[in-house]
Amino acid sequence: MELTYRLEDESYKYVYGSYMVPNKKQSPPFPKQYCCKNDWAVAQLILRADVAMQVNVSGEACFYPKGALDEIRVAVDVPGIDPSQIKVQLVGLIKDDDHQYKSDLLMDEGNIFVEAEKEQAIWIQINVGEDIKPATYNASIKLYHKNLFEDETLMGETSFELDVLDMVLDDPKDYTFHLDLWQHNSNIARKYQVPLWSDAHFAIIENYVKSLAELGQKAVTLVVSEVPWSGQDSMYDKINPSNFYEYSMVQLTLEESGNWVYDFSVLDRYLDLCAVYGIDKEIEVFGLINIWLAEDAGFGKVIEDASDAIRLRYYDAAQGTYRYMRKKADLAAYVKALEGFFRKKGVLERVRLLADEPSDLDVFIDKINEMKALAPGFHYKVAINHIEFMGKNIPHVVDYCPSLTCACDKYDELVDVQKNVNGSVTYYVCCVQAYPNTFLRSPAIESRIIPWIAWVLGLDGFLRWNYTVWPDNPINHLSVHYPNWPAGDTNFVYPGKNGSPMLTIRYMNLKRGIRDYEIIRQYVHQYNAQEEVKNLLKKVFYWEHTADMNHKQPKDLYAFDQQAYNNIIHHMLTKLSADS
């Protein structure tokens, strides 16, 4: 057995496809890694053998079902750091739209079969707590070989150094970066086959909320009417029509007496759960404004005299049947009751009725005015993908989130908007923006630079719609609505078998970028270093005008070398830690 191995950084993504030439080049030495306390460091170990093998990262006994097979066990030790703080995970490949398999998934499984001449990446993450002594640590990686009942023998070893600096980073809950990844909890219930809003559902939801909190998530997603995105047009997909319907978190009952009962207990429970994990800065309410339509497929208005296609399902106790509201007066009573719930809970000022990509400005303003007349206490947020919305002072909108395309094309108007709004101004990417993005095909470094771009543009944060919008079988068939949705447009994590999300290289690079943003912010604030940082960032961002983002190729816009970004952060951390 001939085994080769090397170390790569956390943005490395392997592609396994139809025409693969083995990489025989000598890899450069792996650079020393730097981090602070309350921080983490990552290296990827890349294995390749001339014969099929089984790779084991768990240390558990494992045999290949088809019989005798060479096994390589990976053992990692960092003297001075508790072994429980060292995570070693196999990196799984996911099939992309082009039928090539690409590194993405950080697997729960502890072993995997690997074909001859195929690379297998192993994610090695060292979590550094607040109580770790600042010092240089050596991460030792040993590779043990055996077949069946043989005794293990050392077949190879490598290592890398980690410098821990004398500085404690903030907890994600204290980050200033405004991260807004929408939560699609109905989809979580479907994937785990548990009743919607049941105790079993909430137990799983909590694991996903925790993973969002570890990124520094700020916004809560609430859905208060039925299917506000009309199933994401899945009815038009004849190849992979996955179930994307999101259902209301409010149960409505029309009693025999004619009185309405609004059950807000699910909203209450979810808000409390998110608050436990520090996700409570913003409460986004979907389903009351700018409902998506698919009228030729039957997804139109239900309340005919309302300006929007709000769909409210209720149980009619007198008839013993479920129905949909038809009267605007009933809608008005519901909206007022919802406003009252938020006011009583003491969170109304943080509530935003969110409009997702309205297309007609005048119609949108009419919808806002109608809703404002029903419930004056609500504020509004809009995700903008139409240029003509930029620079408009839309009544009652306090938070703006343009697409990156709009933000760059109309940057001067965006700056003017920032001067006049009371809330946040963030940006988003979706299926339309080819790059930078967080698709499966996207270089992982693009996930990292998402927050850096927010800093360069002077924006408060980042929004994406896609945390868990999985198609029906995401691990085996992630591609859906192709070519409109590139694979990976729908998710940052995958559903794990144990009720917890399986993270991805994209998730971890986004997490790194948000951490970077906070370090940049602290450095600028502490040293009044706006001009210095502006010049430093020119080493990794090459555009002269923001509009270049929509017209130039990626290589002409930003660096793809992870180390270039690391060097900037290391420079800042060295000075900050010396002065801490």
Coordinates of C-alpha atoms in Angstrom, one line a residue:
M1 CA 0.0 0.0 0.0
E2 CA 1.4 3.4 -1.0
L3 CA -0.1 6.2 1.0
T4 CA 0.4 9.9 0.4
Y5 CA -0.8 12.7 2.7
R6 CA -0.6 16.4 3.1
L7 CA -2.2 19.3 5.0
E8 CA -4.5 21.9 3.5
D9 CA -6.3 24.9 4.9
E10 CA -10.0 25.1 5.9
S11 CA -11.1 26.5 2.5
Y12 CA -9.8 23.5 0.6
K13 CA -12.4 21.7 -1.4
Y14 CA -11.7 18.4 -3.3
V15 CA -13.5 17.7 -6.6
Y16 CA -14.0 14.1 -7.6
G17 CA -15.3 13.7 -11.1
S18 CA -15.2 12.2 -14.5
Y19 CA -11.6 13.0 -15.4
M20 CA -9.2 12.9 -12.5
V21 CA -5.4 13.1 -12.8
P22 CA -3.7 12.3 -9.4
N23 CA -1.9 15.3 -7.9
K24 CA 1.7 14.2 -7.7
K25 CA 3.1 17.7 -6.9
Q26 CA 4.9 18.3 -3.7
S27 CA 2.7 20.4 -1.5
P28 CA 4.3 23.5 0.2
P29 CA 4.9 23.4 3.9
F30 CA 1.7 24.0 5.9
P31 CA 2.0 27.4 7.6
K32 CA 1.9 28.0 11.3
Q33 CA -1.7 28.6 12.5
Y34 CA -2.7 31.5 14.8
C35 CA -5.7 31.9 17.0
C36 CA -6.8 33.6 20.2
K37 CA -8.6 32.3 23.3
N38 CA -12.2 31.5 22.7
D39 CA -11.3 30.7 19.1
W40 CA -10.5 27.8 16.9
A41 CA -7.9 26.6 14.4
V42 CA -8.4 24.1 11.5
A43 CA -6.3 22.0 9.2
Q44 CA -7.4 19.5 6.6
L45 CA -5.5 16.2 6.3
I46 CA -5.7 14.9 2.7
L47 CA -5.1 11.1 2.2
R48 CA -4.7 9.2 -1.0
A49 CA -3.7 5.6 -1.6
D50 CA -2.9 3.4 -4.6
V51 CA -5.4 0.8 -3.3
A52 CA -8.9 1.0 -1.8
M53 CA -8.9 1.6 1.9
Q54 CA -11.1 2.3 4.9
V55 CA -10.3 5.5 6.8
N56 CA -11.1 5.6 10.5
V57 CA -11.2 8.8 12.6
S58 CA -13.3 7.5 15.6
G59 CA -10.9 4.9 17.0
E60 CA -13.7 2.4 17.2
A61 CA -13.4 -1.1 15.8
C62 CA -14.7 -1.3 12.2
F63 CA -14.6 -3.9 9.5
Y64 CA -15.4 -3.5 5.8
P65 CA -18.6 -5.4 5.0
K66 CA -17.1 -7.0 1.9
G67 CA -14.1 -8.5 3.8
A68 CA -10.4 -7.7 4.1
L69 CA -9.4 -4.2 3.5
D70 CA -6.5 -1.9 4.4
E71 CA -7.5 0.5 7.2
I72 CA -5.9 3.8 8.0
R73 CA -6.7 5.2 11.4
V74 CA -6.0 8.9 12.0
A75 CA -5.0 10.0 15.5
V76 CA -4.5 13.6 16.5
D77 CA -2.9 14.9 19.7
V78 CA -2.1 18.4 20.9
P79 CA -0.2 18.3 24.2
G80 CA -1.5 21.0 26.4
I81 CA -5.0 21.0 24.9
D82 CA -7.8 18.7 26.2
P83 CA -8.5 15.9 23.7
S84 CA -12.2 16.7 24.1
Q85 CA -11.5 20.0 22.3
I86 CA -10.0 18.3 19.3
K87 CA -12.6 17.4 16.6
V88 CA -11.6 15.0 13.8
Q89 CA -14.3 14.5 11.1
L90 CA -14.4 13.0 7.7
V91 CA -15.3 15.4 4.9
G92 CA -18.1 14.0 2.7
L93 CA -18.6 14.7 -1.0
I94 CA -21.9 16.0 -2.3
K95 CA -22.9 15.7 -6.0
D96 CA -23.1 19.0 -7.7
D97 CA -25.3 20.1 -10.7
D98 CA -22.4 19.2 -13.0
H99 CA -22.4 15.6 -11.6
Q100 CA -19.0 16.2 -10.0
Y101 CA -18.6 15.4 -6.3
K102 CA -17.3 18.2 -4.1
S103 CA -16.2 18.5 -0.5
D104 CA -18.9 20.0 1.7
L105 CA -20.2 17.8 4.5
L106 CA -18.6 17.4 7.9
M107 CA -19.7 13.9 8.6
D108 CA -21.0 12.3 11.8
E109 CA -19.8 8.8 10.7
G110 CA -16.4 7.7 12.1
N111 CA -15.2 5.7 9.1
I112 CA -15.5 5.6 5.3
F113 CA -14.6 3.5 2.4
V114 CA -12.3 5.2 -0.1
E115 CA -11.6 4.1 -3.6
A116 CA -8.0 3.7 -4.9
E117 CA -6.5 7.1 -6.1
K118 CA -9.4 9.0 -4.5
E119 CA -8.7 11.7 -2.0
Q120 CA -10.2 11.7 1.4
A121 CA -10.2 14.9 3.5
I122 CA -10.2 14.9 7.3
W123 CA -11.3 18.0 9.1
I124 CA -9.1 18.7 12.2
Q125 CA -10.4 21.4 14.4
I126 CA -8.8 22.5 17.6
N127 CA -11.1 24.5 19.9
V128 CA -9.2 26.9 22.1
G129 CA -10.9 27.8 25.4
E130 CA -10.6 31.0 27.4
D131 CA -8.4 29.2 30.0
I132 CA -5.7 28.0 27.6
K133 CA -2.2 29.3 28.2
P134 CA -0.8 31.5 25.4
A135 CA 2.0 29.4 23.9
T136 CA 3.0 27.5 20.8
Y137 CA 1.3 24.1 20.6
N138 CA 2.3 21.2 18.3
A139 CA -0.6 19.3 16.7
S140 CA 0.7 15.8 16.1
I141 CA -1.1 13.7 13.4
K142 CA -0.3 10.0 13.2
L143 CA -1.5 7.5 10.6
Y144 CA -1.8 3.8 11.7
H145 CA -2.3 0.9 9.3
K146 CA -3.8 -2.5 9.8
N147 CA -5.8 -5.1 7.9
L148 CA -8.3 -7.3 9.7
F149 CA -6.7 -8.6 12.9
E150 CA -3.2 -7.3 12.4
D151 CA -1.7 -5.1 15.0
E152 CA -1.6 -1.5 14.0
T153 CA 1.7 -0.1 12.7
L154 CA 2.7 3.5 12.3
M155 CA 2.6 4.3 8.6
G156 CA 3.1 8.0 8.6
E157 CA 3.0 11.2 10.7
T158 CA 2.9 14.9 10.2
S159 CA 2.2 18.0 12.3
F160 CA 1.6 21.7 12.4
E161 CA 2.2 24.4 14.9
L162 CA -0.5 26.6 16.5
D163 CA 0.3 29.9 18.2
V164 CA -2.3 30.9 20.8
L165 CA -2.3 34.6 21.4
D166 CA -3.0 36.3 24.7
M167 CA -6.4 37.7 23.8
V168 CA -10.0 36.5 24.4
L169 CA -12.4 36.9 21.5
D170 CA -16.0 37.8 22.1
D171 CA -18.7 35.1 22.3
P172 CA -20.8 35.0 19.1
K173 CA -23.9 36.2 21.0
D174 CA -22.0 39.5 21.6
Y175 CA -21.0 40.0 17.9
T176 CA -22.1 43.2 16.3
F177 CA -22.3 41.6 12.8
H178 CA -26.0 41.4 11.9
L179 CA -26.4 37.8 10.7
D180 CA -29.8 36.9 9.4
L181 CA -30.2 33.3 8.1
W182 CA -33.9 32.5 7.7
Q183 CA -35.2 29.5 9.6
H184 CA -37.5 27.0 7.8
N185 CA -38.8 24.9 10.7
S186 CA -41.5 23.1 8.7
N187 CA -38.8 21.6 6.6
I188 CA -37.0 20.4 9.7
A189 CA -40.1 18.6 10.8
R190 CA -40.5 16.9 7.4
K191 CA -36.9 15.7 7.3
Y192 CA -37.1 14.1 10.7
Q193 CA -40.7 12.9 10.3
V194 CA -42.0 14.4 13.5
P195 CA -45.3 16.2 14.1
L196 CA -45.1 19.9 13.4
W197 CA -44.5 22.0 16.5
S198 CA -44.5 19.0 18.8
D199 CA -42.1 18.5 21.7
A200 CA -40.1 16.2 19.5
H201 CA -39.9 18.9 16.8
F202 CA -38.8 21.5 19.3
A203 CA -36.1 19.2 20.7
I204 CA -34.6 19.0 17.2
I205 CA -35.2 22.7 16.4
E206 CA -33.1 23.6 19.5
N207 CA -30.1 21.8 18.0
Y208 CA -30.4 24.0 14.9
V209 CA -31.0 27.2 16.9
K210 CA -27.8 26.4 18.8
S211 CA -25.8 26.0 15.5
L212 CA -27.2 29.4 14.4
A213 CA -26.2 30.9 17.7
E214 CA -22.6 29.6 17.2
L215 CA -22.4 31.7 14.1
G216 CA -23.7 34.9 15.8
Q217 CA -27.2 34.8 14.4
K218 CA -29.3 37.9 15.4
A219 CA -32.8 37.3 13.8
V220 CA -35.7 35.1 14.6
T221 CA -37.9 33.8 11.7
L222 CA -41.6 33.6 12.4
V223 CA -44.2 32.4 9.9
V224 CA -47.8 33.6 10.7
S225 CA -49.8 32.5 7.7
E226 CA -49.8 29.5 5.4
V227 CA -47.2 29.0 2.6
P228 CA -46.1 32.6 2.1
W229 CA -43.6 31.5 -0.5
S230 CA -46.1 29.3 -2.3
G231 CA -43.8 26.3 -2.1
Q232 CA -40.9 28.1 -3.9
D233 CA -42.6 27.3 -7.3
S234 CA -41.9 23.6 -6.8
M235 CA -45.1 22.7 -8.7
Y236 CA -43.3 23.8 -11.9
D237 CA -40.4 21.4 -11.3
K238 CA -41.1 18.2 -13.2
I239 CA -37.8 16.5 -12.3
N240 CA -37.3 17.0 -8.5
P241 CA -40.5 18.8 -7.1
S242 CA -39.4 18.9 -3.5
N243 CA -41.7 20.0 -0.7
F244 CA -40.8 23.5 0.4
Y245 CA -44.0 24.6 2.0
E246 CA -43.7 26.5 5.3
Y247 CA -46.7 26.5 7.6
S248 CA -48.0 29.0 10.1
M249 CA -46.9 28.9 13.7
V250 CA -50.3 30.3 14.8
Q251 CA -53.4 28.1 15.2
L252 CA -56.7 29.8 14.6
T253 CA -60.1 28.6 15.8
L254 CA -63.6 30.0 15.1
E255 CA -65.7 29.0 18.1
E256 CA -69.4 28.0 17.8
S257 CA -70.2 31.3 19.5
G258 CA -68.5 33.2 16.6
N259 CA -65.5 34.3 18.6
W260 CA -62.0 33.9 17.3
V261 CA -59.3 32.2 19.3
Y262 CA -55.7 32.8 18.3
D263 CA -53.2 30.4 19.7
F264 CA -49.8 32.1 19.8
S265 CA -48.1 29.5 22.0
V266 CA -45.8 28.2 19.3
L267 CA -44.6 31.7 18.6
D268 CA -44.1 32.3 22.3
R269 CA -42.1 29.0 22.7
Y270 CA -39.9 29.6 19.7
L271 CA -39.1 33.2 20.7
D272 CA -38.2 32.0 24.2
L273 CA -36.0 29.2 22.8
C274 CA -34.1 31.6 20.5
A275 CA -33.6 34.1 23.4
V276 CA -32.0 31.4 25.5
Y277 CA -29.3 31.3 22.8
G278 CA -29.0 35.0 22.4
I279 CA -30.9 35.2 19.2
D280 CA -33.3 38.1 19.9
K281 CA -32.1 41.3 18.3
E282 CA -34.6 41.1 15.5
I283 CA -37.9 39.3 15.1
E284 CA -38.8 38.8 11.4
V285 CA -42.5 38.0 10.6
F286 CA -43.3 36.4 7.3
G287 CA -46.7 35.9 5.8
L288 CA -48.4 39.3 6.2
I289 CA -46.8 41.3 3.3
N290 CA -45.7 40.6 -0.2
I291 CA -46.9 37.0 -0.4
W292 CA -45.5 35.2 -3.4
L293 CA -48.0 34.2 -6.0
A294 CA -48.3 31.3 -8.5
E295 CA -51.8 32.1 -9.7
D296 CA -51.9 29.7 -12.6
A297 CA -51.1 26.9 -10.2
G298 CA -53.9 28.0 -7.8
F299 CA -51.7 30.0 -5.4
G300 CA -53.4 33.3 -5.5
K301 CA -55.6 35.4 -3.1
V302 CA -57.9 33.9 -0.6
I303 CA -59.2 37.1 1.0
E304 CA -60.4 38.8 -2.2
D305 CA -60.7 42.4 -0.9
A306 CA -57.3 42.4 0.7
S307 CA -54.4 43.8 -1.2
D308 CA -52.1 40.8 -0.4
A309 CA -52.6 37.1 -0.8
I310 CA -52.5 36.3 2.9
R311 CA -53.7 32.7 3.6
L312 CA -55.1 32.0 7.1
R313 CA -56.3 28.5 7.9
Y314 CA -58.6 28.0 10.8
Y315 CA -60.7 25.3 12.5
D316 CA -64.5 26.0 12.3
A317 CA -65.8 24.4 15.5
A318 CA -69.4 24.7 14.4
Q319 CA -68.8 22.8 11.2
G320 CA -66.0 20.6 12.4
T321 CA -63.9 21.5 9.3
Y322 CA -60.8 23.5 8.4
R323 CA -61.4 26.6 6.3
Y324 CA -59.5 29.7 5.1
M325 CA -60.4 33.2 6.1
R326 CA -62.4 35.0 3.4
K327 CA -63.2 38.4 5.0
K328 CA -60.9 41.3 5.4
A329 CA -62.5 42.2 8.7
D330 CA -61.4 38.8 10.1
L331 CA -57.9 39.4 8.8
A332 CA -57.9 42.8 10.5
A333 CA -58.8 41.3 13.8
Y334 CA -56.1 38.7 13.5
V335 CA -53.4 41.2 12.6
K336 CA -54.4 43.4 15.6
A337 CA -54.3 40.4 17.9
L338 CA -50.8 39.5 16.6
E339 CA -49.7 43.0 17.3
G340 CA -51.1 42.8 20.8
F341 CA -49.3 39.5 21.4
F342 CA -45.9 41.1 20.6
R343 CA -46.7 44.2 22.6
K344 CA -47.7 42.2 25.6
K345 CA -44.5 40.1 25.3
G346 CA -42.5 43.3 25.3
V347 CA -40.8 42.7 21.9
L348 CA -42.9 44.8 19.5
E349 CA -40.1 47.3 18.8
R350 CA -37.9 44.5 17.5
V351 CA -40.6 43.0 15.2
R352 CA -40.2 43.5 11.5
L353 CA -42.8 42.5 8.9
L354 CA -40.5 41.3 6.2
A355 CA -41.2 41.7 2.5
D356 CA -39.2 39.3 0.3
E357 CA -38.3 40.8 -3.0
P358 CA -41.3 43.0 -3.9
S359 CA -41.3 43.8 -7.6
D360 CA -43.6 46.9 -7.9
L361 CA -42.8 49.8 -5.7
D362 CA -46.2 51.5 -5.8
V363 CA -48.1 48.2 -5.1
F364 CA -45.7 47.5 -2.3
I365 CA -46.3 50.9 -0.7
D366 CA -50.0 50.3 -0.9
K367 CA -49.6 47.0 0.9
I368 CA -47.6 48.6 3.7
N369 CA -50.1 51.4 4.1
E370 CA -53.0 48.9 4.3
M371 CA -51.2 46.8 6.9
K372 CA -50.1 49.9 8.8
A373 CA -53.7 51.0 9.1
L374 CA -54.6 47.6 10.7
A375 CA -51.6 47.5 13.1
P376 CA -49.8 50.8 13.5
G377 CA -47.1 49.4 15.8
F378 CA -45.4 47.2 13.2
H379 CA -42.1 48.2 11.5
Y380 CA -41.0 46.8 8.1
K381 CA -38.0 45.3 6.5
V382 CA -37.5 44.7 2.8
A383 CA -35.2 42.4 0.8
I384 CA -34.6 44.3 -2.4
N385 CA -33.7 42.8 -5.8
H386 CA -35.1 45.6 -8.0
I387 CA -32.8 48.5 -8.8
E388 CA -35.6 51.1 -8.8
F389 CA -36.2 50.4 -5.0
M390 CA -32.7 51.7 -4.2
G391 CA -32.6 55.3 -3.0
K392 CA -36.3 55.4 -2.3
N393 CA -37.4 56.4 1.2
I394 CA -40.1 53.8 1.5
P395 CA -42.6 54.8 4.2
H396 CA -42.4 52.8 7.5
V397 CA -39.4 50.6 6.3
V398 CA -36.6 50.7 8.9
D399 CA -34.4 47.9 7.7
Y400 CA -33.1 47.6 4.1
C401 CA -31.4 44.5 2.6
P402 CA -30.5 44.9 -1.0
S403 CA -29.0 42.1 -3.1
L404 CA -25.3 42.4 -3.6
T405 CA -26.0 43.2 -7.3
C406 CA -28.3 46.1 -6.3
A407 CA -25.9 47.3 -3.5
C408 CA -23.0 47.5 -5.9
D409 CA -24.9 49.0 -8.9
K410 CA -26.5 51.7 -6.8
Y411 CA -23.9 52.1 -4.0
D412 CA -24.3 55.9 -3.8
E413 CA -28.0 55.6 -3.3
L414 CA -27.4 52.9 -0.7
V415 CA -25.1 55.2 1.3
D416 CA -27.9 57.8 1.2
V417 CA -30.3 55.2 2.5
Q418 CA -28.0 54.4 5.4
K419 CA -28.1 58.1 6.5
N420 CA -31.9 58.1 6.7
V421 CA -32.9 54.7 8.2
N422 CA -33.3 53.9 11.9
G423 CA -32.5 50.2 11.5
S424 CA -29.9 48.0 9.8
V425 CA -28.7 48.0 6.2
T426 CA -27.4 44.6 5.2
Y427 CA -27.0 42.7 1.9
Y428 CA -27.8 39.3 0.6
V429 CA -26.9 36.9 -2.1
C430 CA -29.1 34.2 -3.6
C431 CA -29.4 32.1 -6.7
V432 CA -29.0 35.1 -9.1
Q433 CA -25.5 36.2 -7.9
A434 CA -22.9 34.0 -9.6
Y435 CA -20.1 35.1 -7.3
P436 CA -19.2 35.6 -4.6
N437 CA -21.7 33.1 -3.2
T438 CA -22.1 30.1 -1.0
F439 CA -23.1 27.5 -3.6
L440 CA -21.6 24.0 -3.5
R441 CA -19.6 25.0 -6.6
S442 CA -18.4 28.2 -5.0
P443 CA -14.8 28.3 -3.7
A444 CA -15.1 28.1 0.1
I445 CA -13.1 31.3 0.5
E446 CA -16.2 33.1 -0.9
S447 CA -18.1 32.1 2.2
R448 CA -15.4 33.6 4.3
I449 CA -15.3 36.9 2.5
I450 CA -19.1 37.5 2.7
P451 CA -18.6 39.4 6.0
W452 CA -15.4 41.1 4.8
I453 CA -17.4 42.5 1.8
A454 CA -20.0 43.9 4.3
W455 CA -17.2 45.7 6.1
V456 CA -15.8 47.1 2.8
L457 CA -19.2 48.3 1.8
G458 CA -19.9 49.8 5.2
L459 CA -22.9 47.5 5.8
D460 CA -24.2 46.0 9.1
G461 CA -24.4 42.4 8.1
F462 CA -25.6 39.7 5.8
L463 CA -28.9 37.9 5.0
R464 CA -29.5 34.6 3.3
W465 CA -32.7 32.6 2.9
N466 CA -31.3 29.1 2.9
Y467 CA -30.2 27.6 6.2
T468 CA -32.3 24.4 6.0
V469 CA -34.4 24.7 2.8
W470 CA -33.4 21.1 1.9
P471 CA -34.9 19.3 -1.1
D472 CA -36.4 16.0 -0.3
N473 CA -33.1 14.0 -0.3
P474 CA -30.4 16.6 0.2
I475 CA -27.4 14.4 0.9
N476 CA -27.9 12.2 -2.2
H477 CA -29.7 14.7 -4.4
L478 CA -28.9 18.3 -3.4
S479 CA -29.6 19.7 -6.9
V480 CA -33.0 21.1 -7.2
H481 CA -34.7 23.6 -9.6
Y482 CA -31.6 23.5 -11.7
P483 CA -30.5 25.7 -13.4
N484 CA -32.4 28.4 -11.5
W485 CA -31.0 27.3 -8.2
P486 CA -27.4 26.1 -8.2
A487 CA -26.8 23.2 -5.8
G488 CA -26.2 24.5 -2.3
D489 CA -28.4 27.6 -2.7
T490 CA -30.8 25.9 -0.3
N491 CA -28.6 25.1 2.7
F492 CA -25.7 25.7 4.9
V493 CA -26.1 22.5 6.9
Y494 CA -27.5 19.0 6.4
P495 CA -30.0 17.0 8.5
G496 CA -28.0 14.6 10.8
K497 CA -29.4 11.3 11.9
N498 CA -29.1 12.2 15.6
G499 CA -31.4 15.2 15.3
S500 CA -28.6 17.7 15.0
P501 CA -27.3 19.5 11.9
M502 CA -24.2 18.3 10.1
L503 CA -22.1 21.3 9.4
T504 CA -20.3 22.1 6.2
I505 CA -17.1 23.6 5.0
R506 CA -19.2 26.6 3.8
Y507 CA -20.7 27.0 7.3
M508 CA -17.3 27.0 8.9
N509 CA -15.8 29.5 6.4
L510 CA -18.7 31.8 7.0
K511 CA -18.2 31.5 10.7
R512 CA -14.5 32.3 10.2
G513 CA -15.4 35.4 8.2
I514 CA -17.8 36.7 10.8
R515 CA -15.1 36.2 13.5
D516 CA -12.7 38.2 11.1
Y517 CA -15.3 41.0 10.8
E518 CA -15.4 41.4 14.6
I519 CA -11.6 41.5 14.8
I520 CA -11.4 44.1 12.0
R521 CA -14.1 46.2 13.8
Q522 CA -12.3 46.0 17.1
Y523 CA -8.9 46.9 15.5
V524 CA -10.4 50.0 13.7
H525 CA -12.2 51.1 16.9
Q526 CA -9.2 50.7 19.2
Y527 CA -6.6 52.3 17.0
N528 CA -8.8 54.7 14.9
A529 CA -7.3 52.7 12.0
Q530 CA -9.8 53.2 9.2
E531 CA -7.1 54.3 6.6
E532 CA -4.7 51.6 7.6
V533 CA -7.3 48.9 7.3
K534 CA -8.5 50.3 4.0
N535 CA -5.0 49.9 2.7
L536 CA -4.6 46.4 4.1
L537 CA -7.8 45.3 2.5
K538 CA -6.5 46.4 -0.9
K539 CA -4.2 43.4 -0.7
V540 CA -7.2 41.0 -1.0
F541 CA -9.9 43.1 -2.7
Y542 CA -9.0 44.5 -6.1
W543 CA -12.0 46.4 -7.4
E544 CA -11.9 50.2 -7.9
H545 CA -15.6 50.8 -8.1
T546 CA -18.3 48.8 -6.4
A547 CA -20.1 48.3 -9.8
D548 CA -17.0 46.2 -10.8
M549 CA -18.5 43.4 -8.6
N550 CA -21.2 42.9 -11.2
H551 CA -18.9 43.0 -14.3
K552 CA -15.4 41.7 -13.6
Q553 CA -14.3 38.1 -13.1
P554 CA -13.7 36.8 -9.5
K555 CA -9.9 36.7 -10.0
D556 CA -10.0 40.4 -10.7
L557 CA -12.1 41.2 -7.6
Y558 CA -10.7 39.3 -4.7
A559 CA -7.9 37.0 -3.5
F560 CA -8.5 33.2 -3.4
D561 CA -5.5 32.5 -1.1
Q562 CA -6.7 31.8 2.4
Q563 CA -3.3 32.8 3.8
A564 CA -3.6 36.3 2.4
Y565 CA -6.6 36.9 4.6
N566 CA -5.0 35.1 7.6
N567 CA -2.0 37.4 7.3
I568 CA -4.2 40.5 7.7
I569 CA -6.0 39.1 10.7
H570 CA -2.7 37.9 12.2
H571 CA -1.3 41.4 11.9
M572 CA -4.3 42.8 13.8
L573 CA -4.4 40.1 16.4
T574 CA -0.7 40.5 17.2
K575 CA -1.1 44.2 18.0
L576 CA -4.4 43.7 19.8
S577 CA -3.1 40.9 22.0
A578 CA 0.1 42.9 22.8
D579 CA -2.1 45.7 24.1
S580 CA -4.8 43.7 25.8

